[in-house]
CSV table of C-alpha atoms in Angstrom, one decimal:
chain,number,residue,atom,x,y,z
A,1,MET,CA,38.3,22.1,-9.1
A,2,ARG,CA,35.5,20.3,-11.2
A,3,LYS,CA,37.6,16.9,-10.8
A,4,ARG,CA,37.2,17.3,-6.9
A,5,LEU,CA,33.6,18.7,-7.3
A,6,ALA,CA,32.5,15.4,-9.2
A,7,GLN,CA,34.6,13.2,-6.5
A,8,LEU,CA,32.1,15.5,-3.9
A,9,LEU,CA,29.0,14.0,-6.2
A,10,GLN,CA,30.0,11.1,-6.2
A,11,ASP,CA,30.8,10.1,-2.6
A,12,ALA,CA,27.3,12.7,-1.8
A,13,GLN,CA,25.1,11.5,0.3
A,14,LEU,CA,21.8,11.3,-1.6
A,15,SER,CA,18.6,9.5,0.2
A,16,LEU,CA,16.4,10.3,2.5
A,17,PHE,CA,15.6,6.8,2.5
A,18,GLY,CA,19.0,4.9,2.4
A,19,PRO,CA,21.3,3.5,-0.1
A,20,GLU,CA,18.3,2.1,-1.4
A,21,VAL,CA,17.3,4.3,-3.4
A,22,LEU,CA,20.6,5.2,-5.1
A,23,SER,CA,20.1,1.5,-6.9
A,24,THR,CA,16.7,2.4,-8.1
A,25,PRO,CA,16.1,3.6,-12.1
A,26,ALA,CA,15.7,7.4,-12.3
A,27,THR,CA,12.3,8.8,-13.3
A,28,PRO,CA,11.6,12.1,-15.2
A,29,THR,CA,11.7,15.3,-12.9
A,30,PRO,CA,8.0,15.9,-12.7
A,31,VAL,CA,6.8,19.0,-14.3
A,32,LEU,CA,5.7,21.3,-11.7
A,33,ALA,CA,4.4,25.1,-12.1
A,34,ALA,CA,7.4,27.8,-11.4
A,35,GLN,CA,6.4,28.3,-8.0
A,36,HIS,CA,8.6,29.4,-5.0
A,37,LEU,CA,9.5,26.0,-2.4
A,38,PRO,CA,10.0,27.6,1.1
A,39,ASN,CA,12.0,25.8,4.1
A,40,PRO,CA,11.4,27.1,7.3
A,41,ARG,CA,15.0,26.5,8.6
A,42,ALA,CA,16.4,27.9,4.7
A,43,GLN,CA,18.9,30.3,4.9
A,44,ARG,CA,20.1,30.5,1.2
A,45,GLU,CA,17.7,30.5,-2.1
A,46,LEU,CA,18.6,28.9,-5.7
A,47,ARG,CA,16.5,28.4,-8.9
A,48,LEU,CA,16.3,24.4,-10.0
A,49,GLY,CA,14.6,25.1,-13.1
A,50,GLU,CA,11.5,26.5,-13.0
A,51,GLN,CA,11.9,26.5,-9.1
A,52,ARG,CA,13.4,29.1,-6.5
A,53,VAL,CA,14.2,26.4,-3.8
A,54,ALA,CA,15.2,27.9,-0.6
A,55,TYR,CA,18.3,25.0,1.1
A,56,GLU,CA,19.6,24.9,5.0
A,57,LEU,CA,23.2,25.1,4.3
A,58,LYS,CA,25.0,23.5,7.4
A,59,ARG,CA,28.9,23.3,7.4
A,60,ALA,CA,31.0,20.8,8.5
A,61,ARG,CA,34.3,18.5,8.8
A,62,ARG,CA,33.3,16.3,6.1
A,63,ARG,CA,35.0,15.2,3.2
A,64,SER,CA,31.7,15.4,0.6
A,65,ILE,CA,28.5,17.3,0.1
A,66,GLY,CA,25.3,16.0,1.4
A,67,PHE,CA,21.6,16.2,0.4
A,68,VAL,CA,18.7,15.5,2.0
A,69,VAL,CA,15.3,16.0,1.9
A,70,GLY,CA,12.6,16.2,4.2
A,71,SER,CA,9.3,17.2,6.5
A,72,GLU,CA,10.8,20.7,5.9
A,73,GLY,CA,12.1,21.0,2.9
A,74,LEU,CA,16.1,20.7,1.4
A,75,ARG,CA,19.0,20.5,3.8
A,76,VAL,CA,22.7,20.6,2.7
A,77,SER,CA,26.0,19.6,4.5
A,78,ALA,CA,29.1,20.7,2.8
A,79,PRO,CA,33.4,20.8,4.0
A,80,ARG,CA,34.0,24.4,5.4
A,81,TRP,CA,36.4,24.5,2.7
A,82,LEU,CA,34.2,24.4,-0.5
A,83,PRO,CA,33.4,27.4,-2.0
A,84,GLN,CA,30.3,28.6,-2.4
A,85,GLU,CA,30.1,28.5,-5.7
A,86,ASP,CA,30.6,24.7,-6.3
A,87,ILE,CA,28.2,23.6,-3.9
A,88,GLU,CA,25.7,25.2,-6.1
A,89,ARG,CA,26.6,24.2,-9.0
A,90,ALA,CA,26.5,20.7,-7.4
A,91,LEU,CA,22.6,21.7,-6.1
A,92,VAL,CA,22.0,22.5,-10.1
A,93,GLN,CA,23.1,19.2,-11.2
A,94,LYS,CA,21.5,17.0,-8.5
A,95,SER,CA,18.3,19.2,-9.5
A,96,ASP,CA,16.3,16.5,-11.1
A,97,TRP,CA,16.8,14.7,-7.8
A,98,ILE,CA,15.4,17.4,-5.6
A,99,LEU,CA,13.3,18.7,-7.0
A,100,ARG,CA,11.6,15.0,-7.2
A,101,LYS,CA,12.3,14.6,-4.0
A,102,LEU,CA,10.5,17.5,-3.2
A,103,VAL,CA,7.1,16.8,-4.8
A,104,GLU,CA,7.4,13.5,-2.9
A,105,GLN,CA,7.7,15.0,0.0
A,106,ARG,CA,4.7,17.6,-0.2
A,107,GLU,CA,2.9,14.4,-1.8
A,108,ARG,CA,3.2,12.7,1.7
A,109,ALA,CA,2.2,15.4,3.6
A,110,ARG,CA,-0.9,15.8,1.9
A,111,ARG,CA,-1.4,12.0,1.9
A,112,VAL,CA,-0.7,12.2,6.3
A,113,GLU,CA,-3.3,14.8,6.6
A,114,ALA,CA,-5.6,13.0,4.2
A,115,ALA,CA,-5.0,9.9,6.4
A,116,ARG,CA,-5.7,11.4,9.7
A,117,ILE,CA,-8.8,9.4,11.5
A,118,GLU,CA,-11.0,11.5,13.1
A,119,TRP,CA,-12.1,10.2,16.4
A,120,ARG,CA,-16.1,10.5,16.1
A,121,ASP,CA,-19.4,9.1,15.4
A,122,GLY,CA,-19.6,9.2,11.2
A,123,ALA,CA,-15.4,8.8,11.0
A,124,SER,CA,-14.0,6.7,9.1
A,125,LEU,CA,-10.7,4.3,8.8
A,126,ASN,CA,-9.0,1.3,7.3
A,127,PHE,CA,-9.3,-2.0,8.4
A,128,LEU,CA,-8.1,-5.1,6.3
A,129,GLY,CA,-7.7,-3.1,2.9
A,130,THR,CA,-11.4,-1.8,3.7
A,131,ARG,CA,-12.8,1.5,4.3
A,132,LEU,CA,-14.9,1.1,7.9
A,133,THR,CA,-17.4,3.9,9.1
A,134,LEU,CA,-17.0,4.2,12.7
A,135,ARG,CA,-20.8,4.4,14.4
A,136,LEU,CA,-21.6,4.8,17.9
A,137,GLY,CA,-24.3,4.7,20.3
A,138,ALA,CA,-24.9,0.9,19.4
A,139,ALA,CA,-26.9,-0.8,22.1
A,140,GLN,CA,-24.4,-4.0,21.8
A,141,ALA,CA,-21.5,-3.9,24.4
A,142,GLY,CA,-18.5,-3.5,23.1
A,143,VAL,CA,-17.2,-2.9,19.8
A,144,ASN,CA,-18.8,-4.9,16.8
A,145,LEU,CA,-18.1,-5.2,13.1
A,146,ASP,CA,-20.8,-5.5,10.7
A,147,GLU,CA,-19.2,-6.0,7.9
A,148,SER,CA,-22.0,-6.5,5.1
A,149,ALA,CA,-22.4,-2.7,5.6
A,150,GLN,CA,-18.7,-1.8,6.6
A,151,LEU,CA,-19.0,-0.5,9.5
A,152,LEU,CA,-17.6,-0.2,13.2
A,153,HIS,CA,-20.7,-0.4,15.9
A,154,LEU,CA,-19.5,1.2,19.3
A,155,HIS,CA,-20.8,0.8,23.0
A,156,LEU,CA,-20.5,4.4,23.3
A,157,PRO,CA,-22.5,7.9,23.4
A,158,VAL,CA,-22.1,9.5,20.2
A,159,LEU,CA,-21.1,12.8,22.0
A,160,SER,CA,-18.0,10.0,23.4
A,161,SER,CA,-14.8,12.3,23.1
A,162,GLU,CA,-12.4,11.5,20.6
A,163,ASP,CA,-10.0,9.7,23.5
A,164,GLU,CA,-12.4,7.6,24.5
A,165,VAL,CA,-12.9,7.0,21.0
A,166,ARG,CA,-9.7,6.1,20.0
A,167,GLU,CA,-9.1,3.9,23.1
A,168,ALA,CA,-11.8,1.9,22.0
A,169,VAL,CA,-11.3,1.2,18.2
A,170,GLN,CA,-7.4,0.9,19.0
A,171,ALA,CA,-7.8,-1.9,21.5
A,172,TRP,CA,-10.0,-3.3,19.2
A,173,LEU,CA,-8.0,-3.2,16.0
A,174,LYS,CA,-4.9,-4.4,18.6
A,175,ARG,CA,-6.3,-8.1,19.5
A,176,ARG,CA,-7.9,-8.1,15.7
A,177,ALA,CA,-4.7,-7.8,14.9
A,178,ARG,CA,-3.2,-10.7,17.2
A,179,ALA,CA,-5.8,-12.8,16.0
A,180,LEU,CA,-4.5,-12.8,12.4
A,181,PHE,CA,-0.6,-12.5,12.9
A,182,GLU,CA,-0.6,-15.6,14.6
A,183,PRO,CA,-2.0,-17.8,12.4
A,184,ARG,CA,-0.3,-15.8,9.6
A,185,CYS,CA,3.2,-16.6,11.5
A,186,ALA,CA,2.8,-19.8,12.1
A,187,HIS,CA,1.8,-20.9,8.3
A,188,PHE,CA,4.9,-18.7,6.9
A,189,ALA,CA,7.5,-19.8,9.1
A,190,ALA,CA,6.6,-23.1,8.5
A,191,ALA,CA,7.0,-22.7,4.9
A,192,LEU,CA,10.3,-21.3,6.0
A,193,GLY,CA,11.4,-23.9,8.3
A,194,VAL,CA,11.9,-21.2,10.7
A,195,GLN,CA,11.1,-22.0,14.5
A,196,MET,CA,9.3,-18.5,15.4
A,197,THR,CA,9.9,-18.0,19.3
A,198,SER,CA,7.3,-15.1,20.5
A,199,LEU,CA,4.9,-12.4,18.7
A,200,ARG,CA,4.8,-9.2,20.4
A,201,LEU,CA,2.7,-6.5,18.6
A,202,SER,CA,4.7,-3.3,17.8
A,203,SER,CA,3.3,0.2,17.5
A,204,ALA,CA,6.6,2.2,16.0
A,205,GLN,CA,6.1,4.9,14.2
A,206,THR,CA,8.8,4.1,12.0
A,207,ARG,CA,9.3,0.3,11.5
A,208,TRP,CA,6.6,-2.3,10.2
A,209,GLY,CA,8.3,-5.1,11.7
A,210,SER,CA,11.5,-6.5,13.1
A,211,ALA,CA,13.2,-9.7,13.8
A,212,SER,CA,15.6,-10.8,16.2
A,213,ALA,CA,18.1,-13.9,16.4
A,214,ASP,CA,16.8,-15.7,19.3
A,215,GLY,CA,13.5,-15.9,16.4
A,216,SER,CA,11.6,-13.8,18.4
A,217,ILE,CA,8.9,-11.3,15.8
A,218,ARG,CA,7.7,-7.6,16.5
A,219,LEU,CA,4.8,-6.9,14.2
A,220,ASN,CA,3.0,-3.5,14.4
A,221,TRP,CA,-0.6,-3.3,14.9
A,222,ARG,CA,-1.5,-1.1,12.3
A,223,LEU,CA,-0.5,-3.5,9.6
A,224,ILE,CA,-4.3,-4.3,10.5
A,225,HIS,CA,-4.9,-1.5,8.6
A,226,PHE,CA,-3.4,-2.6,5.4
A,227,SER,CA,-5.2,-5.5,3.0
A,228,PRO,CA,-4.1,-9.0,3.8
A,229,ALA,CA,-1.3,-8.9,0.7
A,230,ILE,CA,0.5,-6.4,2.5
A,231,ILE,CA,0.3,-8.5,5.8
A,232,ASP,CA,1.5,-11.4,4.5
A,233,TYR,CA,4.9,-9.4,2.7
A,234,VAL,CA,5.9,-8.2,6.3
A,235,VAL,CA,4.9,-10.9,7.9
A,236,ALA,CA,7.1,-13.5,5.2
A,237,HIS,CA,10.0,-10.6,5.0
A,238,GLU,CA,10.8,-10.4,8.8
A,239,LEU,CA,10.7,-14.5,8.8
A,240,ALA,CA,12.6,-14.4,6.1
A,241,HIS,CA,15.2,-12.6,8.6
A,242,LEU,CA,15.8,-16.0,10.7
A,243,ARG,CA,17.0,-17.5,7.6
A,244,GLU,CA,19.2,-14.4,6.2
A,245,MET,CA,20.1,-11.8,9.0
A,246,ASN,CA,20.4,-9.1,6.0
A,247,HIS,CA,19.0,-7.3,2.7
A,248,SER,CA,20.6,-9.1,0.6
A,249,PRO,CA,20.0,-11.1,-2.7
A,250,ARG,CA,20.2,-14.8,-0.7
A,251,PHE,CA,17.4,-12.8,1.7
A,252,TRP,CA,15.3,-11.6,-1.4
A,253,ALA,CA,15.4,-15.1,-2.4
A,254,VAL,CA,13.9,-16.2,0.7
A,255,VAL,CA,11.6,-14.1,0.3
A,256,ALA,CA,10.2,-14.9,-3.0
A,257,SER,CA,10.7,-19.0,-2.1
A,258,VAL,CA,7.3,-18.0,0.6
A,259,LEU,CA,5.6,-15.2,-2.1
A,260,PRO,CA,7.3,-14.9,-5.4
A,261,ASP,CA,5.1,-11.8,-6.5
A,262,PHE,CA,6.4,-10.5,-2.6
A,263,GLU,CA,7.2,-7.1,-4.9
A,264,ARG,CA,3.9,-6.0,-5.5
A,265,ALA,CA,3.3,-5.6,-2.4
A,266,ARG,CA,5.9,-4.8,-1.5
A,267,ALA,CA,5.5,-1.6,-3.7
A,268,GLN,CA,2.2,-1.1,-2.2
A,269,LEU,CA,3.1,-1.1,1.7
A,270,ARG,CA,5.7,1.6,0.6
A,271,GLU,CA,3.3,3.6,-1.3
A,272,GLU,CA,0.3,3.2,1.4
A,273,SER,CA,2.9,3.9,4.5
A,274,ILE,CA,1.3,7.0,6.4
A,275,ILE,CA,0.5,6.3,9.8
A,276,ALA,CA,-1.7,9.2,10.9
A,277,GLU,CA,-3.2,8.5,14.5
């Protein structure tokens, strides 16, 4: 049975973010005060180190044990025939990974809340990696940026509704996004020797960009919140797919040919990737 359990663990689905996480260097388990880590869908609970971790258990026709840490906590999928004690043994063996992912989810939730924009006079938002403050009641029509004071002036009454403010600001951000993305796409397309046939702005909630074999590129307009270095990374990444439609070592070599330091921007994007509008 132990041998069979070892094989199950080897086959286990461990990552919320895809297989890539499995190849990253291991990091120490976070040191946390003893506490209870709840899960609204949980039916079971187990002590892992100093933590009492609640988890949802699903039995299914499968050959391996799967661990997924999401916004609601830990979910475990296990074969119907596997004894409960073997499932708990597997949880203990993977406790470092589980606790680390639970902490990451909690931190992500905190950052989402911190990144949420209040669409009103005096609120702030990121634009090209800097913080802008919204000022309503401007005399000049439209939306106007005062870069020296880091203010975004809107020709709207101070008591405008959140929907009115959001609509005006996002329309301005989308215009600025297209105005910036188009020349950056042209720059990297020339550098990579590829032909981009079209550029469309996306409002996807989980993807920053995509590329099609016909040369069409989609970029999330919300990239305009990030620094130019991060935007360049996403642009170069998607255009590199016009040469390599995969994420093989050859693909990353193509990206590195135009952005030798792309890994830094890639890490920053992962760290800052919160969509909360």
